[in-house]
Amino acid sequence: MMIDVLYFAWVRERIGLPKERVETSAATVAALVEELRAREERYAAAFADISALRVALDQELAEFDAPLDGVREVAFFPPMTGG
């Protein structure tokens, strides 16, 4: 399936892209992260510590074990800091 993957803040800086369309067979967000990590070093660096990341599926906050079935957009971003 094809999914739009969006990157924000330092995730975007490490990968060097704001957004890309990804062909994936991943069943969960965690499996998608594994596929992305395996691509090349910049992805491995961006996803080295997923505890430092949050994920949203179709603009709804989700967990890394969430299923990707029917999802069109996945966004990765650091936790929002309150101020």
Short mmCIF file of N, CA, C and O in Angstrom, two decimals:
data_model
loop_
_atom_site.label_atom_id
_atom_site.label_comp_id
_atom_site.label_asym_id
_atom_site.label_seq_id
_atom_site.Cartn_x
_atom_site.Cartn_y
_atom_site.Cartn_z
N MET A 1 0.83 -1.18 0.00
CA MET A 1 0.00 0.00 0.00
C MET A 1 0.88 1.25 0.00
O MET A 1 2.03 1.20 0.42
N MET A 2 0.30 2.33 -0.48
CA MET A 2 1.03 3.60 -0.50
C MET A 2 0.55 4.47 0.65
O MET A 2 -0.64 4.61 0.88
N ILE A 3 1.52 5.05 1.37
CA ILE A 3 1.21 5.92 2.51
C ILE A 3 2.04 7.19 2.37
O ILE A 3 3.21 7.14 1.99
N ASP A 4 1.41 8.33 2.69
CA ASP A 4 2.17 9.58 2.78
C ASP A 4 2.80 9.63 4.16
O ASP A 4 2.11 9.47 5.18
N VAL A 5 4.12 9.84 4.20
CA VAL A 5 4.83 9.93 5.48
C VAL A 5 5.36 11.35 5.61
O VAL A 5 6.05 11.86 4.72
N LEU A 6 5.00 12.00 6.73
CA LEU A 6 5.39 13.37 6.99
C LEU A 6 6.38 13.40 8.14
O LEU A 6 6.23 12.65 9.11
N TYR A 7 7.39 14.28 8.01
CA TYR A 7 8.42 14.41 9.04
C TYR A 7 8.44 15.86 9.52
O TYR A 7 8.41 16.78 8.71
N PHE A 8 8.53 16.05 10.85
CA PHE A 8 8.53 17.39 11.40
C PHE A 8 9.74 17.62 12.30
O PHE A 8 10.30 16.68 12.86
N ALA A 9 10.12 18.89 12.45
CA ALA A 9 11.19 19.34 13.36
C ALA A 9 12.50 18.62 13.05
O ALA A 9 12.89 18.51 11.90
N TRP A 10 13.17 18.09 14.09
CA TRP A 10 14.49 17.49 13.85
C TRP A 10 14.41 16.19 13.06
O TRP A 10 15.39 15.77 12.45
N VAL A 11 13.25 15.55 13.04
CA VAL A 11 13.10 14.33 12.21
C VAL A 11 13.28 14.72 10.74
O VAL A 11 14.01 14.08 9.98
N ARG A 12 12.61 15.83 10.35
CA ARG A 12 12.74 16.36 8.99
C ARG A 12 14.18 16.73 8.68
O ARG A 12 14.69 16.45 7.60
N GLU A 13 14.85 17.36 9.65
CA GLU A 13 16.24 17.78 9.43
C GLU A 13 17.16 16.58 9.21
O GLU A 13 18.03 16.61 8.35
N ARG A 14 16.97 15.52 9.98
CA ARG A 14 17.84 14.35 9.83
C ARG A 14 17.59 13.61 8.52
O ARG A 14 18.53 13.13 7.89
N ILE A 15 16.33 13.51 8.12
CA ILE A 15 16.00 12.77 6.90
C ILE A 15 16.19 13.64 5.66
O ILE A 15 16.54 13.16 4.60
N GLY A 16 15.97 14.94 5.82
CA GLY A 16 16.18 15.86 4.72
C GLY A 16 14.97 16.03 3.82
O GLY A 16 15.08 16.58 2.73
N LEU A 17 13.82 15.54 4.26
CA LEU A 17 12.58 15.66 3.49
C LEU A 17 11.44 16.04 4.43
O LEU A 17 11.39 15.56 5.56
N PRO A 18 10.50 16.87 3.95
CA PRO A 18 9.32 17.15 4.78
C PRO A 18 8.26 16.06 4.65
O PRO A 18 7.46 15.84 5.55
N LYS A 19 8.26 15.38 3.48
CA LYS A 19 7.18 14.43 3.18
C LYS A 19 7.62 13.51 2.05
O LYS A 19 8.37 13.93 1.17
N GLU A 20 7.15 12.28 2.09
CA GLU A 20 7.37 11.39 0.95
C GLU A 20 6.27 10.35 0.89
O GLU A 20 5.59 10.10 1.88
N ARG A 21 6.09 9.79 -0.29
CA ARG A 21 5.11 8.73 -0.46
C ARG A 21 5.86 7.41 -0.39
O ARG A 21 6.85 7.21 -1.11
N VAL A 22 5.41 6.53 0.48
CA VAL A 22 6.15 5.29 0.75
C VAL A 22 5.29 4.09 0.39
O VAL A 22 4.12 4.02 0.75
N GLU A 23 5.90 3.16 -0.31
CA GLU A 23 5.27 1.86 -0.58
C GLU A 23 5.65 0.95 0.58
O GLU A 23 6.82 0.78 0.88
N THR A 24 4.64 0.41 1.27
CA THR A 24 4.94 -0.40 2.45
C THR A 24 4.03 -1.61 2.54
O THR A 24 2.89 -1.58 2.08
N SER A 25 4.56 -2.65 3.17
CA SER A 25 3.74 -3.82 3.49
C SER A 25 3.59 -3.93 5.01
O SER A 25 3.10 -4.92 5.53
N ALA A 26 4.03 -2.88 5.73
CA ALA A 26 4.00 -2.88 7.19
C ALA A 26 2.57 -2.94 7.71
O ALA A 26 1.68 -2.27 7.19
N ALA A 27 2.37 -3.72 8.77
CA ALA A 27 1.04 -3.83 9.38
C ALA A 27 0.84 -2.82 10.50
O ALA A 27 -0.29 -2.46 10.81
N THR A 28 1.94 -2.37 11.09
CA THR A 28 1.86 -1.43 12.21
C THR A 28 2.84 -0.28 12.00
O THR A 28 3.74 -0.36 11.15
N VAL A 29 2.69 0.76 12.80
CA VAL A 29 3.62 1.88 12.75
C VAL A 29 5.04 1.39 13.04
O VAL A 29 5.99 1.76 12.35
N ALA A 30 5.19 0.55 14.06
CA ALA A 30 6.52 0.04 14.42
C ALA A 30 7.18 -0.70 13.25
O ALA A 30 8.38 -0.55 13.00
N ALA A 31 6.40 -1.47 12.51
CA ALA A 31 6.93 -2.20 11.35
C ALA A 31 7.34 -1.22 10.24
O ALA A 31 8.35 -1.42 9.57
N LEU A 32 6.57 -0.15 10.08
CA LEU A 32 6.93 0.88 9.10
C LEU A 32 8.25 1.54 9.50
O LEU A 32 9.12 1.76 8.66
N VAL A 33 8.40 1.83 10.78
CA VAL A 33 9.65 2.42 11.28
C VAL A 33 10.83 1.50 10.97
O VAL A 33 11.88 1.95 10.53
N GLU A 34 10.65 0.19 11.17
CA GLU A 34 11.72 -0.77 10.86
C GLU A 34 12.08 -0.72 9.37
O GLU A 34 13.26 -0.75 9.01
N GLU A 35 11.06 -0.64 8.51
CA GLU A 35 11.32 -0.54 7.06
C GLU A 35 12.09 0.73 6.74
O GLU A 35 13.04 0.71 5.95
N LEU A 36 11.68 1.83 7.34
CA LEU A 36 12.35 3.11 7.07
C LEU A 36 13.79 3.10 7.59
O LEU A 36 14.70 3.54 6.89
N ARG A 37 13.98 2.57 8.80
CA ARG A 37 15.33 2.48 9.39
C ARG A 37 16.28 1.71 8.49
O ARG A 37 17.46 2.04 8.41
N ALA A 38 15.77 0.68 7.83
CA ALA A 38 16.61 -0.18 7.00
C ALA A 38 17.00 0.49 5.68
O ALA A 38 17.91 0.01 4.99
N ARG A 39 16.35 1.58 5.33
CA ARG A 39 16.62 2.24 4.04
C ARG A 39 18.04 2.75 3.92
O ARG A 39 18.76 2.40 3.02
N GLU A 40 18.42 3.65 4.80
CA GLU A 40 19.76 4.21 4.78
C GLU A 40 20.05 4.90 6.10
O GLU A 40 19.18 5.04 6.95
N GLU A 41 21.28 5.34 6.26
CA GLU A 41 21.78 5.84 7.54
C GLU A 41 20.95 7.01 8.10
O GLU A 41 20.69 7.09 9.29
N ARG A 42 20.54 7.93 7.22
CA ARG A 42 19.79 9.10 7.74
C ARG A 42 18.46 8.69 8.37
O ARG A 42 18.01 9.31 9.33
N TYR A 43 17.83 7.66 7.84
CA TYR A 43 16.58 7.16 8.45
C TYR A 43 16.90 6.45 9.77
O TYR A 43 16.18 6.60 10.75
N ALA A 44 17.97 5.67 9.78
CA ALA A 44 18.37 4.97 11.00
C ALA A 44 18.64 5.99 12.11
O ALA A 44 18.24 5.78 13.26
N ALA A 45 19.26 7.11 11.75
CA ALA A 45 19.56 8.16 12.74
C ALA A 45 18.27 8.81 13.23
O ALA A 45 18.10 9.05 14.43
N ALA A 46 17.37 9.09 12.33
CA ALA A 46 16.12 9.77 12.70
C ALA A 46 15.26 8.90 13.61
O ALA A 46 14.59 9.40 14.50
N PHE A 47 15.29 7.59 13.37
CA PHE A 47 14.43 6.67 14.13
C PHE A 47 15.21 5.84 15.15
O PHE A 47 14.75 4.80 15.59
N ALA A 48 16.39 6.32 15.53
CA ALA A 48 17.23 5.58 16.47
C ALA A 48 16.55 5.38 17.82
O ALA A 48 16.67 4.33 18.44
N ASP A 49 15.81 6.38 18.27
CA ASP A 49 15.17 6.31 19.59
C ASP A 49 13.71 6.72 19.46
O ASP A 49 13.38 7.89 19.56
N ILE A 50 12.84 5.74 19.22
CA ILE A 50 11.43 6.11 19.00
C ILE A 50 10.74 6.57 20.27
O ILE A 50 9.66 7.15 20.19
N SER A 51 11.38 6.38 21.43
CA SER A 51 10.77 6.93 22.65
C SER A 51 10.82 8.45 22.61
O SER A 51 10.10 9.12 23.35
N ALA A 52 11.67 9.01 21.74
CA ALA A 52 11.77 10.46 21.59
C ALA A 52 10.85 10.97 20.49
O ALA A 52 10.93 12.12 20.08
N LEU A 53 9.97 10.11 20.00
CA LEU A 53 9.08 10.48 18.89
C LEU A 53 7.61 10.25 19.23
O LEU A 53 7.28 9.40 20.05
N ARG A 54 6.77 10.98 18.57
CA ARG A 54 5.33 10.76 18.60
C ARG A 54 4.89 10.48 17.17
O ARG A 54 5.57 10.85 16.22
N VAL A 55 3.73 9.86 17.03
CA VAL A 55 3.21 9.54 15.70
C VAL A 55 1.73 9.88 15.63
O VAL A 55 1.01 9.75 16.61
N ALA A 56 1.33 10.34 14.46
CA ALA A 56 -0.09 10.59 14.21
C ALA A 56 -0.49 9.86 12.93
O ALA A 56 0.26 9.85 11.96
N LEU A 57 -1.65 9.23 12.97
CA LEU A 57 -2.20 8.54 11.80
C LEU A 57 -3.42 9.31 11.34
O LEU A 57 -4.37 9.49 12.10
N ASP A 58 -3.37 9.78 10.09
CA ASP A 58 -4.45 10.63 9.56
C ASP A 58 -4.81 11.74 10.55
O ASP A 58 -5.98 12.00 10.83
N GLN A 59 -3.77 12.37 11.10
CA GLN A 59 -3.86 13.52 12.00
C GLN A 59 -4.48 13.22 13.37
O GLN A 59 -4.90 14.11 14.08
N GLU A 60 -4.47 11.93 13.74
CA GLU A 60 -4.90 11.53 15.09
C GLU A 60 -3.70 10.92 15.81
O GLU A 60 -3.07 10.00 15.27
N LEU A 61 -3.41 11.40 17.00
CA LEU A 61 -2.30 10.86 17.78
C LEU A 61 -2.48 9.35 17.97
O LEU A 61 -3.58 8.89 18.25
N ALA A 62 -1.40 8.61 17.80
CA ALA A 62 -1.48 7.14 17.88
C ALA A 62 -0.24 6.60 18.59
O ALA A 62 0.69 7.33 18.91
N GLU A 63 -0.25 5.28 18.81
CA GLU A 63 0.89 4.59 19.40
C GLU A 63 1.65 3.85 18.30
O GLU A 63 1.12 3.62 17.22
N PHE A 64 2.87 3.44 18.61
CA PHE A 64 3.68 2.76 17.61
C PHE A 64 3.19 1.35 17.29
O PHE A 64 3.56 0.78 16.28
N ASP A 65 2.32 0.79 18.15
CA ASP A 65 1.78 -0.54 17.84
C ASP A 65 0.44 -0.44 17.08
O ASP A 65 -0.21 -1.45 16.83
N ALA A 66 0.05 0.77 16.70
CA ALA A 66 -1.22 0.97 16.00
C ALA A 66 -1.17 0.35 14.60
O ALA A 66 -0.15 0.41 13.91
N PRO A 67 -2.28 -0.24 14.15
CA PRO A 67 -2.32 -0.82 12.80
C PRO A 67 -2.37 0.27 11.73
O PRO A 67 -2.92 1.35 11.96
N LEU A 68 -1.81 -0.05 10.57
CA LEU A 68 -1.80 0.90 9.45
C LEU A 68 -2.92 0.65 8.46
O LEU A 68 -3.05 1.38 7.48
N ASP A 69 -3.74 -0.36 8.71
CA ASP A 69 -4.81 -0.71 7.78
C ASP A 69 -5.73 0.49 7.54
O ASP A 69 -6.30 1.04 8.48
N GLY A 70 -5.85 0.91 6.29
CA GLY A 70 -6.73 2.02 5.94
C GLY A 70 -6.15 3.40 6.17
O GLY A 70 -6.79 4.41 5.86
N VAL A 71 -4.94 3.48 6.71
CA VAL A 71 -4.31 4.77 6.99
C VAL A 71 -3.72 5.35 5.70
O VAL A 71 -3.11 4.66 4.91
N ARG A 72 -3.93 6.65 5.50
CA ARG A 72 -3.40 7.33 4.32
C ARG A 72 -2.17 8.17 4.64
O ARG A 72 -1.36 8.44 3.77
N GLU A 73 -2.07 8.64 5.89
CA GLU A 73 -0.99 9.55 6.24
C GLU A 73 -0.42 9.22 7.63
O GLU A 73 -1.17 9.04 8.58
N VAL A 74 0.92 9.14 7.69
CA VAL A 74 1.62 8.92 8.96
C VAL A 74 2.54 10.11 9.16
O VAL A 74 3.29 10.47 8.26
N ALA A 75 2.49 10.72 10.34
CA ALA A 75 3.36 11.84 10.66
C ALA A 75 4.21 11.52 11.88
O ALA A 75 3.68 11.01 12.87
N PHE A 76 5.50 11.82 11.77
CA PHE A 76 6.42 11.61 12.89
C PHE A 76 6.91 12.97 13.37
O PHE A 76 7.31 13.81 12.56
N PHE A 77 6.93 13.18 14.69
CA PHE A 77 7.35 14.47 15.24
C PHE A 77 7.80 14.28 16.68
O PHE A 77 7.41 13.31 17.34
N PRO A 78 8.62 15.20 17.18
CA PRO A 78 9.01 15.11 18.59
C PRO A 78 7.85 15.52 19.48
O PRO A 78 6.92 16.18 19.01
N PRO A 79 7.88 15.12 20.75
CA PRO A 79 6.81 15.53 21.68
C PRO A 79 6.73 17.06 21.73
O PRO A 79 7.74 17.73 21.67
N MET A 80 5.53 17.56 21.82
CA MET A 80 5.34 19.01 21.93
C MET A 80 5.75 19.44 23.32
O MET A 80 5.38 18.80 24.30
N THR A 81 6.48 20.53 23.41
CA THR A 81 6.87 21.03 24.71
C THR A 81 5.90 22.12 25.13
O THR A 81 5.56 23.00 24.33
N GLY A 82 5.47 22.04 26.36
CA GLY A 82 4.56 23.07 26.88
C GLY A 82 5.35 24.31 27.25
O GLY A 82 6.53 24.24 27.53
N GLY A 83 4.68 25.49 27.21
CA GLY A 83 5.44 26.69 27.53
C GLY A 83 4.58 27.74 27.97
O GLY A 83 4.07 28.24 28.78
#
